[in-house]
Amino acid sequence: MPAHDQRPQSLDSLDAPCAPAPTAPAVVTDPTDPADPLARERAHLGASRAALRAMREDVQALDIRDVTANWVNAAVLEAQIQERIKALADLSHTPLFFGRLDYLHVVGAAEAEGAEGERFYIGRRHVHDADGDPMVIDWRAPVSQPFYRASKKDPLDVGLRRRFGYTAGDLTAYEDEHLSDPTEAAQTSKLLQTEIERPRVGPMRDIVATIQPEQDEIVRSDLGGTVCVQGGPGTGKTAVGLHRVAYLLYAHRERLARTGTLVIGPNASFLHYIEQVLPALGELEVKQATVDSLVGSVEVQGTDPADAAVIKGDARMAEVLRRAVRSHVTLPTEPVMVVRGSRRWRVPAYELEEIVQQLLARDIRYGAAREALPQRIAHAVLVQMEQAGEAPDDRVQDAVARSAAVKAAVKAVWPPVEPAKLVLRLLADAEFLAAHAEGVLTPDEQKTILWAKPARSVKSAKWSQADAVLIDEAGDLVARTHSLGHVVLDEAQDLSPMQYRAVGRRCSTGSATVLGDLAQGTTPWATASWADALRHLGKTDAVVEELTAGFRVPREVIAYASRLLPVISPGLAEVASVRESPGSLEVREVPEAAELNQHVIAACVESLTHEGSIGLIAADARIPALAEALTAAALPYLQPGEETTTTARLTLVPASLAKGLEYDYVVLDEPSAIVAAEPDTRTGLRRLYVALTRAVSGLTILHATPLPQALTT
């Protein structure tokens, strides 16, 4: 197997799929020349870059002065062209392709996007030559799929799979797998392993060159179904979810362009960490949000005790809110008198009550029913007009519906409801809450969520994050929440049932990709099972997939962290890391607690001698002291989410923000303090499990107090 062992470097790019442009010139190389395979591949790379430049120049040269009907269309088209030019940018340090497939037989032209022959270069975007023939195939195209799934057992008609290695954008290595040769034994790809282990500096990068078969199956699953991915640390579940978005946008672009996509993460630091992955795959328009920002109709200034937050996040609150909203409807006791010219038309109270009861029985949203009520009353008037020999039309019905008498009746019977005011009353008025929580919440639970000092207005209230979710639920009871085509929900195990409902409303007519790890649930309301979570999300038919092969965390580190699994999540499968890295784990006991900071700083200095990023993770309460020690030692450090703003490599990470992040080397300060910071031991051990599994190359643990018992057995 020919191979050049130089280390591959960055494979990040800002490419996007495109339609052929027939005028692009290209350099043509002879793929049959056996003289120097590496030189031929470099020539193809150069020709592909030239073709991409030509594609970009063609777009830049477009003249739209005579192709639009008005200035609005011209502005829209100009914006689209500028986005197209941006998507066709070529970065000199970024390879256009990372692999090659040589098929045993000629692949059909339609399947290969017009490609000729049986050799295809696989990259992040489509590039074609002057004749429109592809020089690089998008990794999401059907013909690219065997690059990820072909094997010795099932070669999928592929004779050779070639992987490429790069150094600073230059093609410096290749590695071949002869899948159809029975005499060649299957081997682990050194280039693939090197790329997986490449130092992680800056934001999260894509894994498009290293997607594994089980990951690819999830990435390419159909848009119509919801997928839930249970994956332990280092299994790539976040990357899989993001690549699934990129694939769905490729396969269903028009549909998702209309309905929209959204990536939901646990916090702003996490979103900042992953924000470059989709642009690197050519997708520039996918929005990102946290659950808190989704439901942010009020300013959050307060916090709830854990017991109150758990009750407010319980799905039973949805029924309490439903009752409270519907309680505003009052059955009519007086008739409605409508004056039209010299005639008066009377709708008796019993008929009005029938109309109201019919609307209530339909159980439609409060606001929609309120809008329908005046038309129903007006229709009753029109029936009387027709019976009297008149011939009213729709304009008459609309006029009756807008009449003062009908408006007054609607206001009295079905008054408007403001969601924030409704929740304010529930949390401040014990009688109002008791009336609508009877049989749903116990009296003690009602007391737990009642505010000790009721606010006088929505603006003066110190809303908590759980309160904001309640307001969002009430808002949906009044008016339907807009649904997107696809939502990716990461770190989903930490959501409350009410938060799941809030996310589910955003994809009620679409699908979702749910990502998480039950062992990493660190909130008091963390979900106990994916079946429960999917029920609250409204996606009971979702397929649950489990990723158990670890590619990021060294075997020694994940085995050590997995000692906690029997305590924090019994029955959950342990991650089996494919990376063996002797010496990647070191546990140091500090004899004197007063010397702990000094030893931690020394460990950071030691870690900085290695290439890559360093994360110093500690209990939140320990962060100020460690920050002071770092400053005194003249060690520059970052806050989580600042990794792209400076060249500093050391990040000081509160344990509460570590989830989802990764660093080449982690220095973990005082595990017992991380456990003690949580309201109960199990949650604390889960927080510790998260912190222990953030390291890619090495983990150094320092402690002055005894380690949790689960780590010593």
XYZ file of C-alpha atoms in Angstrom:
713
model
C 0.000 0.000 0.000
C 1.696 3.263 -1.069
C 1.706 5.887 1.622
C 3.528 9.082 2.469
C 3.561 9.531 6.223
C 3.694 13.291 6.477
C 1.122 14.655 8.883
C -2.135 15.935 7.274
C -3.198 19.372 8.415
C -6.339 21.501 8.196
C -9.193 20.217 6.068
C -11.550 23.075 6.921
C -13.161 24.999 4.055
C -15.943 27.378 3.092
C -17.321 25.591 0.021
C -20.830 25.085 -1.273
C -22.490 22.910 -3.943
C -23.221 24.648 -7.203
C -24.739 24.232 -10.646
C -22.469 23.791 -13.707
C -21.125 26.872 -15.481
C -20.167 25.815 -19.028
C -17.510 28.466 -19.715
C -14.996 27.587 -16.979
C -11.511 26.750 -18.359
C -9.703 23.859 -16.692
C -6.323 22.194 -16.769
C -6.721 18.583 -17.894
C -4.358 15.898 -16.579
C -3.894 12.340 -17.716
C -5.051 10.029 -14.915
C -3.424 7.012 -16.551
C 0.137 8.328 -16.275
C 1.844 5.972 -13.770
C 5.082 7.954 -13.444
C 4.357 9.854 -10.228
C 0.984 9.234 -8.544
C 1.437 12.066 -6.029
C 2.348 14.512 -8.809
C -0.780 13.477 -10.742
C -2.966 14.070 -7.700
C -1.370 17.465 -7.142
C -2.001 18.308 -10.793
C -5.653 17.374 -10.380
C -5.851 19.546 -7.282
C -4.360 22.472 -9.203
C -6.762 21.911 -12.097
C -9.702 21.724 -9.678
C -8.693 25.011 -8.068
C -8.437 26.627 -11.514
C -11.891 25.323 -12.380
C -13.328 26.688 -9.130
C -11.786 30.091 -9.815
C -13.372 30.048 -13.259
C -16.753 29.147 -11.769
C -16.454 32.111 -9.422
C -15.395 34.468 -12.214
C -18.405 33.391 -14.265
C -20.734 34.372 -11.441
C -18.907 37.670 -10.896
C -19.291 38.466 -14.604
C -23.072 37.997 -14.651
C -24.946 41.027 -15.993
C -28.435 41.260 -14.486
C -29.371 44.738 -15.714
C -31.855 43.461 -18.286
C -33.153 40.306 -16.603
C -35.253 41.710 -13.754
C -38.658 43.360 -13.881
C -38.100 45.855 -11.066
C -35.577 47.075 -8.528
C -36.868 44.699 -5.838
C -36.159 41.625 -7.970
C -32.818 43.112 -8.933
C -31.849 43.577 -5.278
C -32.854 40.031 -4.394
C -30.947 38.585 -7.352
C -27.897 40.695 -6.551
C -27.917 39.398 -2.966
C -28.162 35.837 -4.233
C -25.235 36.414 -6.574
C -23.111 37.843 -3.763
C -23.907 34.811 -1.603
C -22.972 32.600 -4.548
C -19.649 34.383 -4.970
C -18.975 33.998 -1.266
C -19.806 30.290 -1.420
C -17.390 29.791 -4.329
C -14.436 31.245 -2.425
C -11.307 29.109 -2.507
C -8.970 29.172 0.490
C -5.374 28.455 -0.441
C -4.702 26.418 2.706
C -7.824 24.290 2.245
C -7.964 21.132 0.091
C -10.828 20.812 -2.363
C -10.943 17.038 -2.024
C -9.938 14.537 0.633
C -10.583 11.218 -1.087
C -10.937 9.328 -4.350
C -13.071 6.391 -5.448
C -12.151 4.124 -8.349
C -15.187 2.082 -9.309
C -14.854 -1.313 -10.953
C -17.496 -0.367 -13.498
C -18.720 2.835 -15.075
C -21.250 4.574 -12.851
C -24.430 5.891 -14.470
C -24.130 9.515 -15.569
C -27.241 10.656 -13.690
C -26.098 9.123 -10.440
C -22.652 10.678 -10.815
C -23.982 14.181 -11.480
C -22.861 14.039 -15.106
C -19.395 12.638 -14.344
C -17.694 10.558 -17.038
C -15.816 7.363 -16.316
C -15.371 5.535 -13.043
C -13.031 7.709 -10.944
C -14.400 10.318 -8.576
C -12.680 12.781 -6.259
C -14.681 13.353 -3.072
C -14.665 16.790 -1.434
C -16.702 19.340 0.481
C -18.245 20.845 -2.655
C -18.933 20.227 -6.322
C -16.398 21.550 -8.850
C -16.768 21.106 -12.603
C -14.619 21.832 -15.642
C -15.369 23.932 -18.735
C -17.563 21.189 -20.198
C -19.598 20.809 -17.029
C -17.980 17.496 -16.075
C -17.277 17.151 -12.367
C -13.707 17.319 -11.134
C -14.764 17.068 -7.479
C -17.958 15.437 -6.238
C -19.823 16.761 -3.211
C -19.463 14.356 -0.267
C -23.252 14.303 0.045
C -23.902 13.033 -3.487
C -25.071 9.392 -3.852
C -21.913 8.418 -5.726
C -19.819 9.563 -2.741
C -21.550 7.322 -0.228
C -19.257 4.294 -0.752
C -16.315 6.436 0.390
C -17.777 6.095 3.884
C -19.438 2.690 3.728
C -17.447 0.470 1.368
C -15.476 -2.319 3.043
C -13.641 -5.526 2.237
C -16.804 -7.484 2.999
C -19.000 -5.189 0.927
C -16.909 -3.096 -1.518
C -20.013 -1.573 -3.165
C -18.393 -1.932 -6.602
C -15.381 0.129 -5.482
C -11.989 -1.194 -6.535
C -9.833 1.410 -4.778
C -10.439 3.990 -2.091
C -7.735 6.618 -1.744
C -7.389 9.048 1.164
C -5.285 12.190 0.926
C -3.177 13.947 3.520
C -2.434 17.655 3.484
C 0.084 19.978 5.091
C -0.983 23.635 5.169
C -3.215 23.064 2.159
C -0.598 21.209 0.084
C -1.306 17.621 -0.892
C 1.566 15.683 0.698
C 0.369 12.113 1.204
C -2.022 9.475 -0.024
C -3.107 6.058 1.190
C -4.832 3.326 -0.802
C -7.263 0.568 0.102
C -7.779 -2.080 -2.590
C -11.241 -3.176 -1.538
C -11.683 -5.744 -4.309
C -8.306 -7.431 -3.766
C -8.855 -10.551 -1.609
C -5.111 -10.942 -1.031
C -4.759 -7.568 0.722
C -5.715 -7.608 4.386
C -7.913 -4.855 5.794
C -5.861 -2.267 7.695
C -6.607 0.749 9.844
C -6.026 3.944 7.889
C -3.048 5.847 9.290
C -4.163 9.052 7.576
C -7.652 8.638 9.014
C -6.251 8.096 12.502
C -3.898 11.066 12.130
C -6.766 13.317 11.075
C -8.909 12.197 14.031
C -6.024 12.870 16.432
C -4.997 16.200 14.878
C -4.647 18.912 17.559
C -7.821 20.891 18.221
C -7.064 24.587 18.246
C -9.942 27.041 17.859
C -13.564 26.101 17.143
C -14.938 22.660 16.398
C -14.145 21.464 12.881
C -16.051 19.212 10.533
C -15.436 15.455 10.334
C -16.387 15.109 6.691
C -13.138 13.278 5.860
C -13.449 10.863 8.781
C -17.153 9.951 8.975
C -17.536 6.309 9.971
C -20.119 3.900 8.445
C -22.433 3.916 11.488
C -22.249 7.714 11.578
C -22.924 7.980 7.843
C -26.126 5.963 8.189
C -27.441 8.550 10.627
C -26.198 11.493 8.550
C -28.017 10.251 5.434
C -31.255 9.150 7.105
C -34.383 10.579 5.514
C -35.781 14.016 6.273
C -39.231 12.667 7.066
C -38.204 10.862 10.234
C -36.873 12.038 13.577
C -33.627 10.449 14.749
C -32.457 10.323 18.365
C -28.739 9.643 18.852
C -27.528 8.339 22.212
C -23.773 8.718 22.206
C -21.166 8.724 24.912
C -18.232 11.151 25.018
C -16.124 11.187 21.877
C -18.548 9.254 19.678
C -19.073 12.252 17.413
C -22.797 12.740 17.994
C -22.621 16.543 17.722
C -20.647 16.368 14.476
C -23.063 13.751 13.147
C -26.015 16.038 13.871
C -24.395 18.993 12.107
C -23.384 16.909 9.094
C -26.943 15.576 8.947
C -28.175 19.160 8.589
C -25.690 19.719 5.762
C -26.823 16.521 4.049
C -30.529 17.332 4.383
C -29.954 20.806 2.947
C -28.218 19.180 -0.021
C -30.901 16.523 -0.578
C -33.964 18.691 0.222
C -32.735 22.238 -0.352
C -35.915 23.728 -1.839
C -38.156 22.292 0.860
C -35.916 23.367 3.744
C -35.371 26.765 2.145
C -39.109 27.318 2.611
C -39.500 25.780 6.052
C -36.137 26.556 7.668
C -33.608 24.731 9.840
C -32.335 25.417 13.340
C -29.546 24.097 15.562
C -30.271 24.306 19.308
C -27.409 24.058 21.804
C -27.140 24.234 25.597
C -25.454 27.643 25.862
C -23.858 30.455 23.865
C -20.308 29.162 24.460
C -21.217 25.813 22.928
C -22.856 27.446 19.904
C -19.799 29.627 19.383
C -17.634 26.515 19.507
C -19.609 24.718 16.756
C -20.563 27.721 14.619
C -17.903 27.168 11.914
C -18.818 23.547 11.114
C -21.760 24.193 8.788
C -20.122 27.128 6.935
C -17.125 24.842 6.348
C -19.543 22.427 4.684
C -20.987 25.153 2.483
C -24.113 25.911 4.524
C -24.108 29.588 5.468
C -27.729 30.219 6.433
C -28.508 27.753 9.249
C -29.562 29.563 12.392
C -28.426 28.645 15.905
C -30.122 29.236 19.242
C -30.415 28.074 22.819
C -33.712 26.986 24.340
C -33.582 30.091 26.518
C -33.263 32.387 23.503
C -36.126 30.587 21.730
C -38.529 31.345 24.561
C -37.083 34.744 25.391
C -40.262 36.831 25.284
C -39.416 38.270 28.719
C -36.150 39.327 30.312
C -34.809 36.651 32.641
C -33.462 38.182 35.839
C -34.261 35.602 38.505
C -33.433 32.018 39.339
C -35.537 29.247 40.816
C -34.600 26.885 43.625
C -34.087 23.396 42.211
C -37.377 22.052 43.606
C -39.389 24.910 42.087
C -37.605 24.602 38.729
C -38.371 20.874 38.600
C -42.100 21.471 39.157
C -42.248 24.343 36.666
C -40.509 22.115 34.132
C -42.908 19.224 34.709
C -45.246 18.402 31.811
C -48.216 18.681 34.175
C -47.808 22.461 34.006
C -49.120 22.308 30.437
C -52.519 21.176 31.738
C -52.516 23.874 34.427
C -51.848 26.503 31.762
C -54.494 25.072 29.432
C -57.108 25.303 32.162
C -56.024 28.838 33.066
C -56.268 30.035 29.482
C -59.706 28.509 28.881
C -60.971 29.921 32.178
C -61.168 33.339 30.527
C -64.104 32.187 28.414
C -67.448 33.176 29.974
C -70.682 31.647 28.719
C -73.022 34.438 27.501
C -76.109 35.341 29.488
C -77.324 38.267 27.375
C -78.434 38.354 23.715
C -76.651 40.333 21.002
C -78.620 43.033 19.196
C -77.261 44.061 15.799
C -78.674 47.173 14.064
C -78.626 47.211 10.239
C -80.338 50.267 8.827
C -83.880 50.293 10.140
C -83.829 46.642 11.143
C -82.630 45.005 14.356
C -81.424 41.454 14.497
C -81.321 39.607 17.799
C -79.143 36.560 18.559
C -80.478 35.042 21.772
C -78.179 34.040 24.650
C -78.851 30.317 24.238
C -77.735 30.456 20.600
C -74.605 32.381 21.562
C -73.875 29.755 24.205
C -74.162 27.007 21.586
C -71.643 28.822 19.395
C -69.220 29.230 22.290
C -69.596 25.602 23.366
C -68.936 24.426 19.808
C -65.714 26.432 19.679
C -64.632 25.104 23.061
C -65.342 21.535 21.957
C -63.089 21.949 18.926
C -60.197 22.632 21.323
C -58.519 24.942 18.851
C -56.125 27.642 19.995
C -57.633 30.373 22.100
C -56.747 33.153 19.684
C -58.045 31.293 16.618
C -61.343 30.612 18.368
C -61.579 34.255 19.405
C -61.127 35.305 15.772
C -63.761 32.805 14.646
C -66.383 33.867 17.206
C -67.475 37.182 15.593
C -67.878 35.458 12.222
C -70.002 32.751 13.834
C -72.222 35.381 15.449
C -72.441 37.298 12.173
C -73.406 34.106 10.358
C -76.288 33.600 12.800
C -77.484 37.124 11.922
C -77.211 36.404 8.187
C -79.354 33.282 8.582
C -82.078 35.451 10.099
C -81.700 37.962 7.249
C -82.100 35.232 4.649
C -85.141 33.849 6.445
C -86.626 37.350 6.321
C -86.222 37.444 2.532
C -82.997 39.461 2.277
C -79.987 38.384 0.224
C -76.875 39.353 2.239
C -73.396 38.517 0.934
C -69.950 38.075 2.518
C -69.480 41.828 2.774
C -72.559 42.082 4.961
C -71.305 39.245 7.196
C -67.929 40.985 7.612
C -69.680 44.252 8.458
C -71.805 42.536 11.099
C -68.731 40.824 12.557
C -67.066 44.245 12.902
C -70.108 45.917 14.426
C -69.860 47.447 17.894
C -72.454 45.062 19.353
C -70.609 41.933 18.173
C -67.213 43.315 19.277
C -68.595 44.039 22.726
C -70.069 40.537 22.990
C -66.773 38.904 21.948
C -64.812 40.990 24.437
C -67.144 39.955 27.230
C -67.338 36.272 26.303
C -63.868 35.596 24.890
C -61.504 38.341 26.084
C -57.901 38.572 24.841
C -55.251 36.753 26.889
C -51.666 37.941 27.299
C -49.434 34.928 28.064
C -47.020 36.762 30.377
C -49.857 38.275 32.415
C -51.487 34.856 32.691
C -48.305 33.217 34.042
C -47.739 36.186 36.355
C -51.178 35.657 37.874
C -50.636 31.912 38.252
C -47.376 32.407 40.133
C -48.586 35.329 42.240
C -52.221 34.460 43.021
C -52.578 31.377 45.230
C -56.333 31.109 44.655
C -56.009 31.380 40.878
C -53.291 28.713 40.845
C -55.263 26.414 43.137
C -58.355 26.699 40.958
C -56.514 25.472 37.883
C -53.957 23.118 39.454
C -56.508 21.120 41.445
C -55.901 17.422 40.882
C -52.766 18.202 38.888
C -50.351 19.656 41.429
C -50.436 18.885 45.126
C -50.942 21.773 47.579
C -47.280 21.525 48.571
C -46.198 21.713 44.944
C -48.373 24.761 44.431
C -46.748 26.462 47.431
C -43.313 25.617 46.052
C -43.808 27.483 42.775
C -45.706 30.483 44.183
C -43.631 33.645 44.382
C -42.833 34.771 47.902
C -43.039 38.412 46.775
C -45.604 38.737 43.974
C -44.695 41.188 41.221
C -47.089 43.956 40.293
C -46.472 43.881 36.565
C -44.848 41.843 33.812
C -41.987 44.324 33.526
C -41.194 44.392 37.243
C -41.279 40.595 37.629
C -37.988 38.754 38.093
C -38.664 35.994 35.627
C -36.664 32.771 35.719
C -35.774 30.598 32.730
C -38.464 28.108 33.755
C -41.019 30.961 33.878
C -40.099 31.957 30.323
C -40.838 28.409 29.149
C -44.260 28.589 30.837
C -44.978 31.853 29.034
C -43.970 30.210 25.750
C -46.386 27.346 26.428
C -49.170 29.821 27.213
C -48.332 31.729 24.061
C -48.788 28.574 21.988
C -52.159 27.955 23.618
C -53.186 31.382 22.358
C -51.533 31.321 18.909
C -49.753 28.490 17.091
C -45.952 28.582 17.170
C -44.276 28.606 13.756
C -42.859 25.198 12.837
C -39.560 24.665 11.017
C -38.645 21.924 8.591
C -35.862 20.452 10.710
C -34.409 21.084 14.157
C -31.196 19.703 15.641
C -31.333 19.532 19.442
C -27.954 18.917 21.070
C -27.226 18.006 24.705
C -30.895 17.093 24.859
C -30.596 15.033 28.016
C -30.588 18.209 30.130
C -33.987 19.521 29.031
C -37.089 19.512 31.188
C -40.365 18.118 29.811
C -41.658 21.671 29.313
C -38.486 22.598 27.428
C -38.949 19.553 25.193
C -42.472 20.768 24.483
C -41.090 24.205 23.574
C -38.653 22.644 21.099
C -41.301 20.277 19.779
C -43.505 23.229 18.884
C -40.702 24.496 16.648
C -40.769 21.279 14.590
C -44.369 20.118 14.992
C -44.783 19.752 11.221
C -41.127 18.936 10.559
C -38.537 16.501 11.870
C -35.729 16.597 14.397
C -32.308 15.194 15.173
C -31.995 14.712 18.931
C -28.472 14.313 20.303
C -27.420 13.508 23.830
C -26.001 11.184 26.441
C -28.114 10.118 29.413
C -24.955 9.742 31.495
C -24.208 13.443 31.048
C -27.525 14.745 32.375
C -26.581 17.347 34.976
C -29.804 19.261 35.613
C -32.217 18.291 38.409
C -34.821 17.654 35.708
C -32.537 15.663 33.349
C -34.441 13.047 31.375
C -34.373 9.450 32.573
C -35.054 7.877 29.184
C -35.201 8.862 25.532
C -38.726 7.423 25.289
C -39.913 10.013 27.814
C -38.004 12.806 26.092
C -39.394 11.956 22.649
C -42.928 11.769 24.033
C -42.666 15.297 25.400
C -41.081 16.417 22.134
C -44.056 15.019 20.241
C -41.907 12.569 18.245
C -42.869 9.169 19.646
C -42.149 7.500 16.298
C -38.484 8.585 16.332
C -35.743 6.022 15.729
C -33.193 5.794 18.560
C -29.628 5.077 17.431
C -26.710 4.404 19.778
C -23.103 5.313 19.020
C -20.676 3.328 21.176
C -17.417 3.631 19.217
C -15.310 6.486 20.562
C -12.936 8.392 18.291
C -11.996 11.409 20.377
C -11.250 10.395 23.968
C -8.247 8.056 24.498
C -9.082 4.556 25.715
C -7.304 5.059 29.031
C -9.244 8.240 29.799
C -12.692 6.942 28.838
C -12.125 3.719 30.790
C -11.276 5.744 33.892
C -14.342 7.988 33.499
C -16.552 4.956 32.832
C -15.997 3.784 36.391
C -18.733 6.283 37.226
C -21.331 4.766 34.853
C -22.729 2.107 37.248
C -23.579 4.929 39.652
C -24.719 7.701 37.304
C -26.444 5.687 34.574
C -26.759 1.954 35.277
C -27.164 -0.186 32.176
C -25.761 2.372 29.748
C -23.161 0.927 27.380
C -19.585 1.994 27.964
C -17.877 3.792 25.093
C -15.274 1.607 23.389
C -12.531 3.969 22.258
C -10.594 3.039 19.122
C -7.641 5.124 20.299
C -5.076 3.590 22.597
C -2.753 6.230 24.044
C -0.456 5.030 26.841
C 0.364 7.798 29.289
C -2.692 9.874 28.369
C -4.030 9.713 31.952
C -2.249 10.906 35.076
C -3.748 11.289 38.549
C -1.701 13.396 40.974
C -2.433 13.737 44.667
C -1.315 17.038 46.225
C -0.278 16.528 49.877
C -1.255 20.007 51.060
C -4.477 21.740 49.978
C -2.731 25.112 50.202
C -0.351 24.003 47.455
C -3.065 22.852 45.030
C -3.136 26.043 42.940
C 0.631 25.931 42.566
C 0.506 22.349 41.298
C -2.359 23.157 38.939
C -0.400 26.029 37.378
C 2.620 23.749 36.977
C 0.457 21.158 35.207
C -0.847 23.848 32.837
C 2.692 24.965 32.014
C 3.630 21.348 31.355
C 0.613 20.842 29.082
C 1.475 23.975 27.098
C 4.677 22.277 25.952
C 2.452 20.057 23.795
C 0.790 21.106 20.561
C -2.889 21.986 20.686
C -5.461 23.467 23.035
C -5.436 23.233 26.836
C -8.510 23.258 29.058
C -8.234 23.912 32.787
C -11.558 22.644 34.157
C -12.618 23.310 37.736
C -15.670 23.691 39.944
C -17.300 27.068 39.325
C -16.448 28.242 42.844
C -12.759 27.567 42.215
C -12.566 29.669 39.025
C -11.776 33.072 40.666
C -8.863 31.648 42.661
C -7.449 29.850 39.633
C -7.865 32.966 37.481
C -5.856 34.910 40.042
C -3.170 32.216 40.102
C -2.923 32.169 36.295
C -2.570 35.950 36.195
C 0.119 35.869 38.877
C 1.989 33.240 36.854
C 1.710 35.417 33.705
C -0.201 32.675 31.879
C -2.717 34.186 29.413
C -6.033 32.366 29.344
C -9.394 32.481 27.587
C -13.017 32.133 28.605
C -15.079 29.368 26.930
C -16.185 30.577 23.512
C -13.201 32.914 22.991
C -11.062 30.305 21.249
C -11.377 32.034 17.862
C -10.502 35.532 19.090
C -6.864 35.095 20.093
C -3.823 32.894 19.718
C -3.812 31.916 23.412
C -4.215 28.156 23.873
C -5.247 27.855 27.519
C -8.937 28.132 28.436
C -10.192 28.380 32.026
C -13.440 26.405 31.999
C -16.080 26.347 34.757
C -17.333 22.772 35.080
C -20.880 23.987 34.411
C -19.839 25.118 30.903
C -17.604 22.186 29.931
C -20.298 20.094 28.290
C -19.831 19.704 24.538
C -16.368 21.303 24.510
C -13.099 19.500 23.841
C -9.414 20.236 24.333
C -6.252 18.395 23.376
C -5.059 18.388 26.969
C -7.165 18.862 30.072
C -5.979 19.755 33.559
C -8.783 18.810 35.952
C -8.799 20.574 39.300
C -10.152 18.912 42.451
C -12.837 16.417 41.292
C -14.484 16.317 44.734
C -15.218 20.056 44.495
C -17.027 19.502 41.191
C -19.175 16.791 42.791
C -19.869 18.825 45.930
C -21.051 21.834 43.935
C -24.182 20.015 42.734
C -27.389 19.559 44.768
C -26.946 15.768 44.985
C -24.102 13.295 44.593
C -25.438 11.620 41.460
C -25.724 14.909 39.604
C -22.272 15.874 40.853
C -20.777 12.621 39.578
C -22.427 13.212 36.198
C -20.873 16.685 36.093
C -17.521 15.080 36.895
C -18.056 12.493 34.135
C -18.476 15.346 31.669
C -15.307 17.071 32.874
C -13.266 13.857 32.746
C -14.156 13.250 29.098
C -13.207 16.581 27.521
C -9.598 15.512 26.753
C -8.503 14.422 23.274
C -4.846 13.626 23.933
C -4.159 13.774 27.659
C -5.820 14.262 31.047
C -4.063 15.320 34.246
C -6.113 15.179 37.445
C -4.968 17.023 40.552
C -6.625 16.589 43.930
C -5.900 17.443 47.538
C -9.079 15.871 48.933
C -9.999 12.208 48.404
C -11.380 11.236 45.020
C -14.987 10.004 44.762
C -15.167 6.357 45.759
C -16.321 5.243 42.311
C -13.000 6.379 40.838
C -10.907 4.484 43.350
C -12.510 1.058 42.893
